[in-house]
mmCIF file of C-alpha atoms in Angstrom:
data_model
loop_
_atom_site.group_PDB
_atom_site.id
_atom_site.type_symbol
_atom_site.label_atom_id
_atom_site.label_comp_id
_atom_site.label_asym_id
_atom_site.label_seq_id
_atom_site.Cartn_x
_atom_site.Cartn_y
_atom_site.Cartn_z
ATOM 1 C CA UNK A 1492 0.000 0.000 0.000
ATOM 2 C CA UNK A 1493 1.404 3.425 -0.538
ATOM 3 C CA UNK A 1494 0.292 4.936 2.333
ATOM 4 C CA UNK A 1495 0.937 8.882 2.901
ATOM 5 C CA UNK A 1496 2.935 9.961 5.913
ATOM 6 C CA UNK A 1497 0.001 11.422 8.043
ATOM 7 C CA UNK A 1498 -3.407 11.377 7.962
ATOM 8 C CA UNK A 1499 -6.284 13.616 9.081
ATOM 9 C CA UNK A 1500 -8.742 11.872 11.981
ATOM 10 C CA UNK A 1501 -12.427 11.935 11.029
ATOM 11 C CA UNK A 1502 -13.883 11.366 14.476
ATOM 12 C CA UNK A 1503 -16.395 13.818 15.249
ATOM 13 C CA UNK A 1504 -16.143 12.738 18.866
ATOM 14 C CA UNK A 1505 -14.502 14.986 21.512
ATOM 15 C CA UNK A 1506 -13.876 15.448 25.193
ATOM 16 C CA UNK A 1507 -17.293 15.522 27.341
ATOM 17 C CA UNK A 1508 -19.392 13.737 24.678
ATOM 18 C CA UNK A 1509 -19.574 16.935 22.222
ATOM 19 C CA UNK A 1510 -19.757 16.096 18.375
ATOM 20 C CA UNK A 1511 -17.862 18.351 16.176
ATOM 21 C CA UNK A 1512 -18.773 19.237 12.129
ATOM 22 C CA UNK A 1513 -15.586 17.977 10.470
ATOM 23 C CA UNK A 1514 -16.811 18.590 7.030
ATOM 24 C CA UNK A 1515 -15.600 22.247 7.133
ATOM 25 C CA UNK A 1516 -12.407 21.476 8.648
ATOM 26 C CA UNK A 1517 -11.930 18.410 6.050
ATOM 27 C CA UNK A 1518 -12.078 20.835 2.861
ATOM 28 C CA UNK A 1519 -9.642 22.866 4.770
ATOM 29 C CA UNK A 1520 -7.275 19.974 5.235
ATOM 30 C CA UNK A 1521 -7.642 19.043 1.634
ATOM 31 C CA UNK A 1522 -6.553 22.840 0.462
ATOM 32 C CA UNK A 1523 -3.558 21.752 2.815
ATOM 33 C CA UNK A 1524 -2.535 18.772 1.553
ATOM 34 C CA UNK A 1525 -3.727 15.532 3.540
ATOM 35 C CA UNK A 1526 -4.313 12.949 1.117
ATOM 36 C CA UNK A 1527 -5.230 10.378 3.787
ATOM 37 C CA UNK A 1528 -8.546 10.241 5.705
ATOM 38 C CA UNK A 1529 -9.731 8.201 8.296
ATOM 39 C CA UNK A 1530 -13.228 7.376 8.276
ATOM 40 C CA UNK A 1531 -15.443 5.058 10.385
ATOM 41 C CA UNK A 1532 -19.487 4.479 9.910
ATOM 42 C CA UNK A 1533 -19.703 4.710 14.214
ATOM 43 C CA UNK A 1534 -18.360 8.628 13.427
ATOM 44 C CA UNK A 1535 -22.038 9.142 12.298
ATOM 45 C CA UNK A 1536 -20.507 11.926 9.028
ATOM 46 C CA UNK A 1537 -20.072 9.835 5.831
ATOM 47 C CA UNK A 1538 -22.417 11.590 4.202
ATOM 48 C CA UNK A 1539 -20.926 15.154 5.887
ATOM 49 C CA UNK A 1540 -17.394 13.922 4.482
ATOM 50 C CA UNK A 1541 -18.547 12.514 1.105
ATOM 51 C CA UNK A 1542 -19.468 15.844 0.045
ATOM 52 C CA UNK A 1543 -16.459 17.370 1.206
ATOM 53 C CA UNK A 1544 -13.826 14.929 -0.222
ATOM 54 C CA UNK A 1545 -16.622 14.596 -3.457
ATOM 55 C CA UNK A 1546 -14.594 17.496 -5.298
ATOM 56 C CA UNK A 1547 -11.122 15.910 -4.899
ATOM 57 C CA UNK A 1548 -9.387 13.537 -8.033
ATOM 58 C CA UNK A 1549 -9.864 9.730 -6.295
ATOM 59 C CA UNK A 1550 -6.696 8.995 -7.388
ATOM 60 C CA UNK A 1551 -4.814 11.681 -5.692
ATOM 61 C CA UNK A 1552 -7.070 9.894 -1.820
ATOM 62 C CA UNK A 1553 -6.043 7.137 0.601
ATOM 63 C CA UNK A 1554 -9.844 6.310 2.150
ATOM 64 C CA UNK A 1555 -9.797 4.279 5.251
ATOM 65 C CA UNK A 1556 -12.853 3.180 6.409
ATOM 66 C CA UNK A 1557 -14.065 0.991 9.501
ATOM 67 C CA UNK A 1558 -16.384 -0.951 9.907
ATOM 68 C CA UNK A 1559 -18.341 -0.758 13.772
ATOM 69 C CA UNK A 1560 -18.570 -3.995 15.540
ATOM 70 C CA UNK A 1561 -22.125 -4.727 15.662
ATOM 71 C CA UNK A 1562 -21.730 -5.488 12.194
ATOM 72 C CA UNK A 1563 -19.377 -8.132 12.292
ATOM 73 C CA UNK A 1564 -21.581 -11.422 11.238
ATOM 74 C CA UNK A 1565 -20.760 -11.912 7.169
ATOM 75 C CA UNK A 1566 -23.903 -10.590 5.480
ATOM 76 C CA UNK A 1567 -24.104 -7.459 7.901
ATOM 77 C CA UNK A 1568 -20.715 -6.868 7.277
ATOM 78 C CA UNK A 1569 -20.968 -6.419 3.700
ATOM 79 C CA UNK A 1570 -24.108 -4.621 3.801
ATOM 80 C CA UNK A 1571 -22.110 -1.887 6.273
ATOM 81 C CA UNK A 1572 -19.579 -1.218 4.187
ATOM 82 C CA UNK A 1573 -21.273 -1.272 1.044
ATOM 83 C CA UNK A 1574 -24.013 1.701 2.580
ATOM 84 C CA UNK A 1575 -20.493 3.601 4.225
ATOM 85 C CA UNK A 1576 -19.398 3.668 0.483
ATOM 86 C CA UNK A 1577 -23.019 4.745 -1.278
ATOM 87 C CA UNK A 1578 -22.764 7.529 1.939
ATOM 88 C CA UNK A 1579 -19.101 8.382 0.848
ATOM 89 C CA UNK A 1580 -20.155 8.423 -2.949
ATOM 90 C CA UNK A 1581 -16.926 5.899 -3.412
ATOM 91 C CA UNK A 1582 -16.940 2.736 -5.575
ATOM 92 C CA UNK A 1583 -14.156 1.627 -2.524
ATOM 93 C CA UNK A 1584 -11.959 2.058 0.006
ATOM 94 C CA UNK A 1585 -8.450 1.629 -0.216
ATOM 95 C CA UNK A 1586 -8.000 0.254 3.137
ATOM 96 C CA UNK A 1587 -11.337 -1.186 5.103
ATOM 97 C CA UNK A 1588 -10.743 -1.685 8.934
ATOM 98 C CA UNK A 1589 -12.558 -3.684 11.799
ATOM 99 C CA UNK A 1590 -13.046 -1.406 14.298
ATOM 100 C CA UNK A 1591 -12.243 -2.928 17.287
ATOM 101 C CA UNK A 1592 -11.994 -6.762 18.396
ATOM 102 C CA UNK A 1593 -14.852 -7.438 20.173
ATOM 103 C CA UNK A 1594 -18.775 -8.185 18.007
ATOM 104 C CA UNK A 1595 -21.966 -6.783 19.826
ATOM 105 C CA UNK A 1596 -25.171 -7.520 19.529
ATOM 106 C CA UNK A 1597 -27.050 -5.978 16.020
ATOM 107 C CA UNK A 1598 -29.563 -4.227 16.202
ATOM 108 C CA UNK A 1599 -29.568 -3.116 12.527
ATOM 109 C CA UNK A 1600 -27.650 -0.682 10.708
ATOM 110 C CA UNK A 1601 -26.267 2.205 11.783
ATOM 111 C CA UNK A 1602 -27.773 4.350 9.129
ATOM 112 C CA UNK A 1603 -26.905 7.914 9.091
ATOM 113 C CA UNK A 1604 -27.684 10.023 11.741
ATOM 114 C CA UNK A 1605 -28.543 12.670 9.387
ATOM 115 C CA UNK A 1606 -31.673 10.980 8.995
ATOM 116 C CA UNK A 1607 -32.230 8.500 11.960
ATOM 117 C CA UNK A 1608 -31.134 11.593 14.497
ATOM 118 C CA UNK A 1609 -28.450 10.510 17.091
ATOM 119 C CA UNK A 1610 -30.517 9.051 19.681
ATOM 120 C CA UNK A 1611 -31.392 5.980 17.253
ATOM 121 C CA UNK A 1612 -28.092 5.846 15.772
ATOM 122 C CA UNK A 1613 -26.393 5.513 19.164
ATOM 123 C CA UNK A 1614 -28.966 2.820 20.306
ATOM 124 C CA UNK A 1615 -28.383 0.914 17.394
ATOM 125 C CA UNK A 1616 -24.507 1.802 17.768
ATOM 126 C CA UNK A 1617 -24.443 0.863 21.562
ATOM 127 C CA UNK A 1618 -26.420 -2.295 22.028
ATOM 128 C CA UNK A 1619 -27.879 -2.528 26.115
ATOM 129 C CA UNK A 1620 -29.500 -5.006 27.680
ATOM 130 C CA UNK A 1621 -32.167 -3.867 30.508
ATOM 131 C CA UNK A 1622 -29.364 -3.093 33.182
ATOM 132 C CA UNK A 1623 -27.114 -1.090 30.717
ATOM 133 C CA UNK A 1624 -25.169 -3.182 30.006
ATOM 134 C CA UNK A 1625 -23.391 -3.765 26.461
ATOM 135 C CA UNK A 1626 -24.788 -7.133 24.919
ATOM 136 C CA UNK A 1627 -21.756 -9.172 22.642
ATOM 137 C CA UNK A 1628 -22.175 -11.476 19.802
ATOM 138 C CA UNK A 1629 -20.787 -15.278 19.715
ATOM 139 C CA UNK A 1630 -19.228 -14.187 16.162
ATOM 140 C CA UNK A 1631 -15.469 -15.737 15.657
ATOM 141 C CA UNK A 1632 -13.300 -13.182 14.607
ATOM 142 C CA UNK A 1633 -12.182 -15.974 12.002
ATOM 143 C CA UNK A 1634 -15.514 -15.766 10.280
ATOM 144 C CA UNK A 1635 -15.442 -12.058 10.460
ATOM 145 C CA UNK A 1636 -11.775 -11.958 8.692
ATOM 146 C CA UNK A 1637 -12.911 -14.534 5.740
ATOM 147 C CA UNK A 1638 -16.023 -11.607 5.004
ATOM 148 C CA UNK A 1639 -13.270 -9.104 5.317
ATOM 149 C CA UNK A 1640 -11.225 -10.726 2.762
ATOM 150 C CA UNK A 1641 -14.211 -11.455 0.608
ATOM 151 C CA UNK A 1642 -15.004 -7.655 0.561
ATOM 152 C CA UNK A 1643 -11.234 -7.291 -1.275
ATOM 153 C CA UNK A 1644 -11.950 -10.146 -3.520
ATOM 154 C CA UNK A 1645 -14.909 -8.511 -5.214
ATOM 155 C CA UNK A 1646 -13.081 -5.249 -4.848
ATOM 156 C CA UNK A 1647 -14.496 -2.873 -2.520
ATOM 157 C CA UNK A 1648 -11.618 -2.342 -0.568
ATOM 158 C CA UNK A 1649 -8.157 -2.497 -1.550
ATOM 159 C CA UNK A 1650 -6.611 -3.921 1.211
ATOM 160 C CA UNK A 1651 -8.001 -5.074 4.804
ATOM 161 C CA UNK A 1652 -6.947 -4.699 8.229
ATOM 162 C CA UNK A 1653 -8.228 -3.868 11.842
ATOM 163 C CA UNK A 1654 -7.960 -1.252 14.734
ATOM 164 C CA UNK A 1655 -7.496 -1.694 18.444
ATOM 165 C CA UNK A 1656 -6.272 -5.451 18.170
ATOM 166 C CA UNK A 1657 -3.500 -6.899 20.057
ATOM 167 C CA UNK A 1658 -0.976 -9.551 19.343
ATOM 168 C CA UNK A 1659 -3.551 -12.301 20.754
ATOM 169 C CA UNK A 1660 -6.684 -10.984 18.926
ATOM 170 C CA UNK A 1661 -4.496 -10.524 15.411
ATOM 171 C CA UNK A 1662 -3.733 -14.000 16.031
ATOM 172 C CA UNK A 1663 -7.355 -15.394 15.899
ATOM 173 C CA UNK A 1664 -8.118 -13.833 12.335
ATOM 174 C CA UNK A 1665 -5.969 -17.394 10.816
ATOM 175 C CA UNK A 1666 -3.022 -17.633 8.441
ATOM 176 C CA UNK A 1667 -3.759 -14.189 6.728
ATOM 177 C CA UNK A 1668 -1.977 -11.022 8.707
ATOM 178 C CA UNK A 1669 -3.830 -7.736 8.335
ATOM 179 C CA UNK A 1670 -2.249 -5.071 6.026
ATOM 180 C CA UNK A 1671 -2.719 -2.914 9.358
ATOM 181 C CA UNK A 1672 -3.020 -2.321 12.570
ATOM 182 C CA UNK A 1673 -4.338 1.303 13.682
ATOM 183 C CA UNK A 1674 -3.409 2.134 17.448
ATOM 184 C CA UNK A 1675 -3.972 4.356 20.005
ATOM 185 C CA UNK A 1676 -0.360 6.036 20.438
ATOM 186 C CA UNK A 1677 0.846 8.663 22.216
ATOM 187 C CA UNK A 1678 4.245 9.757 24.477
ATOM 188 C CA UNK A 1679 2.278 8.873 27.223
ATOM 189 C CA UNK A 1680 0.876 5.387 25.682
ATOM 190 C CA UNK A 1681 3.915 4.611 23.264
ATOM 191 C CA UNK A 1682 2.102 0.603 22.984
ATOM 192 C CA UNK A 1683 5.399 -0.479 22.255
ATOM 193 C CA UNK A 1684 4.344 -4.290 22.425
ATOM 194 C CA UNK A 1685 2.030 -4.229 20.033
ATOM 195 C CA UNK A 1686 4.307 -1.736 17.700
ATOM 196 C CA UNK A 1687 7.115 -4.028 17.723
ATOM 197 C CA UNK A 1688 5.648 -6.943 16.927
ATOM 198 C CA UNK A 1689 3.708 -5.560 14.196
ATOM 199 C CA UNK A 1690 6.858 -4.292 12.669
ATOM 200 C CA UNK A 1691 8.172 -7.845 12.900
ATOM 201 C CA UNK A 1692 5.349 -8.780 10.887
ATOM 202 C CA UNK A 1693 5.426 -5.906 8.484
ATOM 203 C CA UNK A 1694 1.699 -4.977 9.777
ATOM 204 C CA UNK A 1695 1.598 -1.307 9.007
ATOM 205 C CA UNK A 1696 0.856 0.522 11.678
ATOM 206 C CA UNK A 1697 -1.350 3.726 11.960
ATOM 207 C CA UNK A 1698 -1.420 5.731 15.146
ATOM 208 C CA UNK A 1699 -4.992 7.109 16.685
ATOM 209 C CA UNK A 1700 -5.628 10.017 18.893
ATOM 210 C CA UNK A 1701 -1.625 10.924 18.958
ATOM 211 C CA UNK A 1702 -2.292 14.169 20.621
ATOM 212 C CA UNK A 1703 -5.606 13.743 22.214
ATOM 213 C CA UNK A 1704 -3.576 12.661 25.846
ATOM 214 C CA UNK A 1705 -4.516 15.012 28.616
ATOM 215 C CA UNK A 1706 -1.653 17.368 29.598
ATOM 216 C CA UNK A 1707 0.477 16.547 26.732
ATOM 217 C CA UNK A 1708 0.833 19.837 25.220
ATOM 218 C CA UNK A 1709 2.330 21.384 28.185
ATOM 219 C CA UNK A 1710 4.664 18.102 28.747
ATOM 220 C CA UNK A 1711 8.011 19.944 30.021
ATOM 221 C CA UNK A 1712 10.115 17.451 27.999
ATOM 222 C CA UNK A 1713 8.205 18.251 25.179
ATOM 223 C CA UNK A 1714 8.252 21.510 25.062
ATOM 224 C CA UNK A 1715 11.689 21.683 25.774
ATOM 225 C CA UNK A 1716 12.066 19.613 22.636
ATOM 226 C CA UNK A 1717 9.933 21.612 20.858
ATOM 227 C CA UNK A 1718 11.411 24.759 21.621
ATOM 228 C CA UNK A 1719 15.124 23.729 21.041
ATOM 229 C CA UNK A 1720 13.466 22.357 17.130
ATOM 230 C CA UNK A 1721 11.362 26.198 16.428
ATOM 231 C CA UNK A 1722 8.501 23.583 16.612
ATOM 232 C CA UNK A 1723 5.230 23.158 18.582
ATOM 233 C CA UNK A 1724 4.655 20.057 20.801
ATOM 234 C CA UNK A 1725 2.417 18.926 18.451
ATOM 235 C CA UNK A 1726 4.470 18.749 16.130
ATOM 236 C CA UNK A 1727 7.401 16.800 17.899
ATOM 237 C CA UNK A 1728 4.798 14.274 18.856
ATOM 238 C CA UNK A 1729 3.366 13.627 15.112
ATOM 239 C CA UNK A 1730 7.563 13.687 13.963
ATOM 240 C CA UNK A 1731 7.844 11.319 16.997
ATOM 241 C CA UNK A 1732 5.169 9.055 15.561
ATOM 242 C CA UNK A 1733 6.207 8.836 12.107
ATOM 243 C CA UNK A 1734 9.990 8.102 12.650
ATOM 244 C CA UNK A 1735 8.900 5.540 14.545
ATOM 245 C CA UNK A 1736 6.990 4.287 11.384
ATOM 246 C CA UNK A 1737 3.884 4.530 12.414
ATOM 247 C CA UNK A 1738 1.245 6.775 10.167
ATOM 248 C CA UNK A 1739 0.075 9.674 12.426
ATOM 249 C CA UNK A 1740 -3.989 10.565 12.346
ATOM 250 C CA UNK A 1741 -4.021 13.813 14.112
ATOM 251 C CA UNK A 1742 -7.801 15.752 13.622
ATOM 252 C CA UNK A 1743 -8.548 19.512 14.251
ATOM 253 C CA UNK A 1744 -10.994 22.222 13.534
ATOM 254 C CA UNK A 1745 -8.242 24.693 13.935
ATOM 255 C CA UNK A 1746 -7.450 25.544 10.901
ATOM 256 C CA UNK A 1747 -4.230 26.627 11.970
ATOM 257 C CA UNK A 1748 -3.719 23.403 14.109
ATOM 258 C CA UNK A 1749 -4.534 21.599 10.670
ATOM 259 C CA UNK A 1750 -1.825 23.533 8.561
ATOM 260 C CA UNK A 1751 0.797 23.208 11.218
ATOM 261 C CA UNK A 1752 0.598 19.267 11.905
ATOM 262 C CA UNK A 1753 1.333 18.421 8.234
ATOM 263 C CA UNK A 1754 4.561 20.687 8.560
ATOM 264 C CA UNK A 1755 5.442 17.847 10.811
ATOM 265 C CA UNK A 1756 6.878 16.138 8.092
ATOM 266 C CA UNK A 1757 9.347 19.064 7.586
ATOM 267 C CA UNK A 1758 12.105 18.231 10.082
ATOM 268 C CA UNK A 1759 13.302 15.646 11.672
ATOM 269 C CA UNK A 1760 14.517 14.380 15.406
ATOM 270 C CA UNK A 1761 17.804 13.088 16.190
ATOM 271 C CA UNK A 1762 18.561 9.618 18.069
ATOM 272 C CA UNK A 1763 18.957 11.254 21.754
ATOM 273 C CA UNK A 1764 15.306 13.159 21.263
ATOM 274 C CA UNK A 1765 13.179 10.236 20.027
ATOM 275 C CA UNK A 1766 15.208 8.215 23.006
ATOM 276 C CA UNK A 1767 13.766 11.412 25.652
ATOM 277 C CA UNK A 1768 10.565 11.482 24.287
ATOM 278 C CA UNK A 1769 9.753 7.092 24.282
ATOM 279 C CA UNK A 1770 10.676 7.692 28.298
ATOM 280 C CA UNK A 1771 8.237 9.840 28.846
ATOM 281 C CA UNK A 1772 5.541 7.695 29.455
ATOM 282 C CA UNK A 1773 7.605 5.505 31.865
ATOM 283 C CA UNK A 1774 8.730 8.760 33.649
ATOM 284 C CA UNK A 1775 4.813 10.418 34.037
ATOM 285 C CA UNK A 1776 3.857 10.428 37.686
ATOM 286 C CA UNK A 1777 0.114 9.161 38.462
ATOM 287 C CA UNK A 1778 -2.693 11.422 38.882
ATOM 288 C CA UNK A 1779 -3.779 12.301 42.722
#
């Protein structure tokens, strides 16, 4: 896969349980640059996105897409991502993701909240029995995989992989490795297990929420970094994240923010640096 160096995050999902508009900010990261975009049907704003990324040449894209666990039995499966591309107005994907590891109960599509209003989409999305709790599905992530690879056979992805797994979980899918593996990563959750031996594997990896962590932006070591580069933390973190080949997805509605992460791609960070920021994590003192 030729995969660009950094992404732009789709989730509309932010601190507190506020929804952002992303199709705004999306155009603006086009006009930027970002060629990659990382979708999910559980963000609730194909349809928002289509018509932003609409204008664009295809050719010029890198679409991921993801498909939300309560559609993980075959025939759902296929019917997800088939509506996530009519939404998208895209004949496919170039990478198609399972969202995380775990199948819950379905309750039928998700649908579009545009339409079904967020209150259905989210019951449908969150599946509770009558004490709250979330309700699973006896679905083998072996059978899932097969109607993952059956979605590239026919060609509506171009490659397959999944999001949130770990060694283990990777491991039940059979003989056939994902093409990826798309983490949450961070200074302050580096997930070095799972990086490492999805590098051994050649599992590309793509890194979630890098600079969502709480407190990171005023990180002393970072800044400090930062300040001895003419960069912003930000940016250290995303040129942190990419030497250590994994493929950033930062998101914003800054548009500032937006223009300033892709110039993370503009310098670079020498051995001792990378080696101060991976201790970070293992140096952050707990919470009171």
């Amino acid at each position: 896969m030729n995969v660009p160096p950094i992404g732009f995050g789709c989730s509309p999902f932010r601190e507190g349980g506020r929804r952002v508009d992303l199709e705004g900010p999306v155009r603006v990261a086009l006009a930027r640059g970002y060629r990659l975009f990382d979708l999910a049907e559980l963000y609730g704003n194909e349809r928002a996105l289509g018509r932003a990324l609409g204008p664009h040449p295809r050719r010029e894209l890198f679409i991921v897409g993801k498909v939300w666990r309560t559609n993980f039995r075959p025939a759902a499966l296929r019917a997800a991502c088939e509506a996530s591309l009519l939404r998208l107005g895209l004949d496919a994907f170039d990478l198609y993701l399972l969202h995380a590891p775990e199948a819950w109960r379905h309750r039928g599509p998700l649908g579009d909240p545009e339409e079904l209003g967020w209150e259905e989409f989210e019951r449908r999305a969150l599946p509770r029995d009558d004490q709250g709790n979330i309700e699973f599905d006896e679905v083998p992530l072996a059978e899932t995989w097969e109607a993952m690879r059956d979605l590239a056979r026919c060609g509506l992805t171009g490659g397959i992989g999944v999001s949130n797994f770990g060694p283990g979980q990777i491991a039940e899918l059979g003989s056939e490795l994902p093409a990826a593996n798309q983490i949450a990563c961070s200074p302050y959750e580096p997930n070095a297990e799972v990086v490492d031996w999805c590098r051994q594997r050649e599992i590309r990896l793509m890194a979630h929420s890098p600079l969502s962590a709480a407190g990171l932006h005023s990180e002393p070591r970072l800044l400090e970094l930062a300040a001895r580069h003419g960069r912003s933390a930000a940016q250290v973190v995303l040129r942190w994240t990419v030497q250590r080949g994994l493929v950033p997805l930062p998101s914003s509605t800054d548009p500032s923010h937006i223009a300033e992460n892709l110039r993370a791609l503009d310098f670079e960070l020498d051995g001792d640096a990378m080696v101060a920021i991976a201790m970070i994590g293992s140096m952050r003192r707990p919470g009171p």
